[in-house]
GROMACS .gro file of C-alpha atoms in nm:
model
   90
    1MET     CA    1  -0.983  -2.352   3.804
    2ALA     CA    2  -1.211  -2.135   3.595
    3LYS     CA    3  -1.247  -2.262   3.247
    4VAL     CA    4  -1.214  -2.015   3.030
    5THR     CA    5  -1.379  -2.012   2.715
    6PRO     CA    6  -1.302  -1.769   2.393
    7GLN     CA    7  -1.485  -1.563   2.194
    8LEU     CA    8  -1.482  -1.520   1.865
    9THR     CA    9  -1.665  -1.227   1.653
   10LEU     CA   10  -1.591  -1.158   1.257
   11LEU     CA   11  -1.599  -0.828   1.082
   12SER     CA   12  -1.933  -0.763   0.877
   13SER     CA   13  -1.955  -0.758   0.512
   14ASP     CA   14  -1.935  -0.353   0.521
   15ASP     CA   15  -1.621  -0.343   0.771
   16VAL     CA   16  -1.406  -0.637   0.534
   17ARG     CA   17  -1.508  -0.318   0.234
   18ARG     CA   18  -1.362  -0.020   0.445
   19VAL     CA   19  -1.077  -0.243   0.609
   20HIS     CA   20  -0.991  -0.311   0.245
   21GLU     CA   21  -1.026   0.046   0.169
   22ALA     CA   22  -0.802   0.184   0.418
   23ALA     CA   23  -0.533  -0.099   0.377
   24VAL     CA   24  -0.529   0.001  -0.017
   25ALA     CA   25  -0.498   0.385   0.066
   26ILE     CA   26  -0.215   0.313   0.279
   27LEU     CA   27  -0.041   0.068   0.036
   28GLU     CA   28  -0.093   0.353  -0.270
   29LYS     CA   29  -0.049   0.702  -0.021
   30THR     CA   30   0.190   0.553   0.219
   31GLY     CA   31   0.375   0.293   0.030
   32ILE     CA   32   0.567   0.014   0.222
   33ARG     CA   33   0.952   0.034   0.371
   34VAL     CA   34   1.187  -0.224   0.205
   35ASP     CA   35   1.528  -0.206   0.373
   36ASP     CA   36   1.607  -0.540   0.213
   37PRO     CA   37   1.813  -0.512  -0.161
   38GLY     CA   38   1.683  -0.796  -0.270
   39ALA     CA   39   1.273  -0.771  -0.198
   40GLY     CA   40   1.368  -0.407  -0.336
   41ARG     CA   41   1.423  -0.525  -0.633
   42VAL     CA   42   1.108  -0.790  -0.652
   43PHE     CA   43   0.888  -0.467  -0.558
   44ALA     CA   44   1.103  -0.212  -0.786
   45ALA     CA   45   0.982  -0.464  -1.160
   46ALA     CA   46   0.604  -0.478  -1.035
   47VAL     CA   47   0.359  -0.446  -1.272
   48GLY     CA   48   0.280  -0.067  -1.088
   49ALA     CA   49   0.515  -0.049  -0.799
   50LYS     CA   50   0.637   0.313  -0.780
   51THR     CA   51   0.963   0.399  -0.543
   52ASP     CA   52   1.090   0.646  -0.336
   53ARG     CA   53   1.427   0.505  -0.227
   54ASP     CA   54   1.338   0.240  -0.005
   55ARG     CA   55   0.905   0.322  -0.027
   56PHE     CA   56   0.728   0.160  -0.211
   57HIS     CA   57   0.388   0.281  -0.314
   58ILE     CA   58   0.138  -0.022  -0.435
   59PRO     CA   59  -0.148   0.099  -0.714
   60ALA     CA   60  -0.511  -0.083  -0.576
   61GLU     CA   61  -0.499  -0.283  -0.947
   62LEU     CA   62  -0.172  -0.468  -0.795
   63VAL     CA   63  -0.324  -0.495  -0.452
   64ASP     CA   64  -0.633  -0.653  -0.599
   65TRP     CA   65  -0.421  -0.859  -0.860
   66ALA     CA   66  -0.299  -1.030  -0.550
   67ILE     CA   67  -0.596  -1.064  -0.351
   68ALA     CA   68  -0.730  -1.284  -0.665
   69ALA     CA   69  -0.372  -1.533  -0.705
   70ALA     CA   70  -0.388  -1.604  -0.320
   71PRO     CA   71  -0.548  -2.007  -0.215
   72ALA     CA   72  -0.884  -2.027  -0.108
   73GLN     CA   73  -0.709  -2.212   0.164
   74VAL     CA   74  -0.384  -2.263   0.355
   75GLU     CA   75  -0.359  -2.561   0.522
   76LEU     CA   76  -0.148  -2.505   0.866
   77TYR     CA   77   0.062  -2.801   1.020
   78ARG     CA   78   0.154  -2.905   1.353
   79ARG     CA   79   0.534  -2.924   1.458
   80ASP     CA   80   0.495  -3.316   1.402
   81GLY     CA   81   0.432  -3.269   1.036
   82LYS     CA   82   0.032  -3.355   1.133
   83SER     CA   83  -0.268  -3.130   0.966
   84GLY     CA   84  -0.321  -2.857   1.244
   85PHE     CA   85  -0.612  -2.679   1.037
   86LYS     CA   86  -0.718  -2.549   0.718
   87LEU     CA   87  -0.773  -2.100   0.644
   88ASP     CA   88  -1.107  -2.057   0.446
   89SER     CA   89  -1.147  -1.722   0.306
   90LEU     CA   90  -1.473  -1.575   0.373
   0.00000   0.00000   0.00000
């Protein structure tokens, strides 16, 4: 049996910036559809989140705030409760 070796290729800083800018443009212009009424109330209460019935448009400032507020590291656990690995931000 052949050994399979995974290969990981990371995006360049410029690629990360371009993906981020495109994602923010989609969140602002197209928005996201929220079907759950409870989740809709959360988005409606968010500062700057504009709504068109079930579609919420999220401004870049709110996206940037959420990214800054997120933890720099997230630890993932195995099914048995032991630490699996940690994900670090770039």
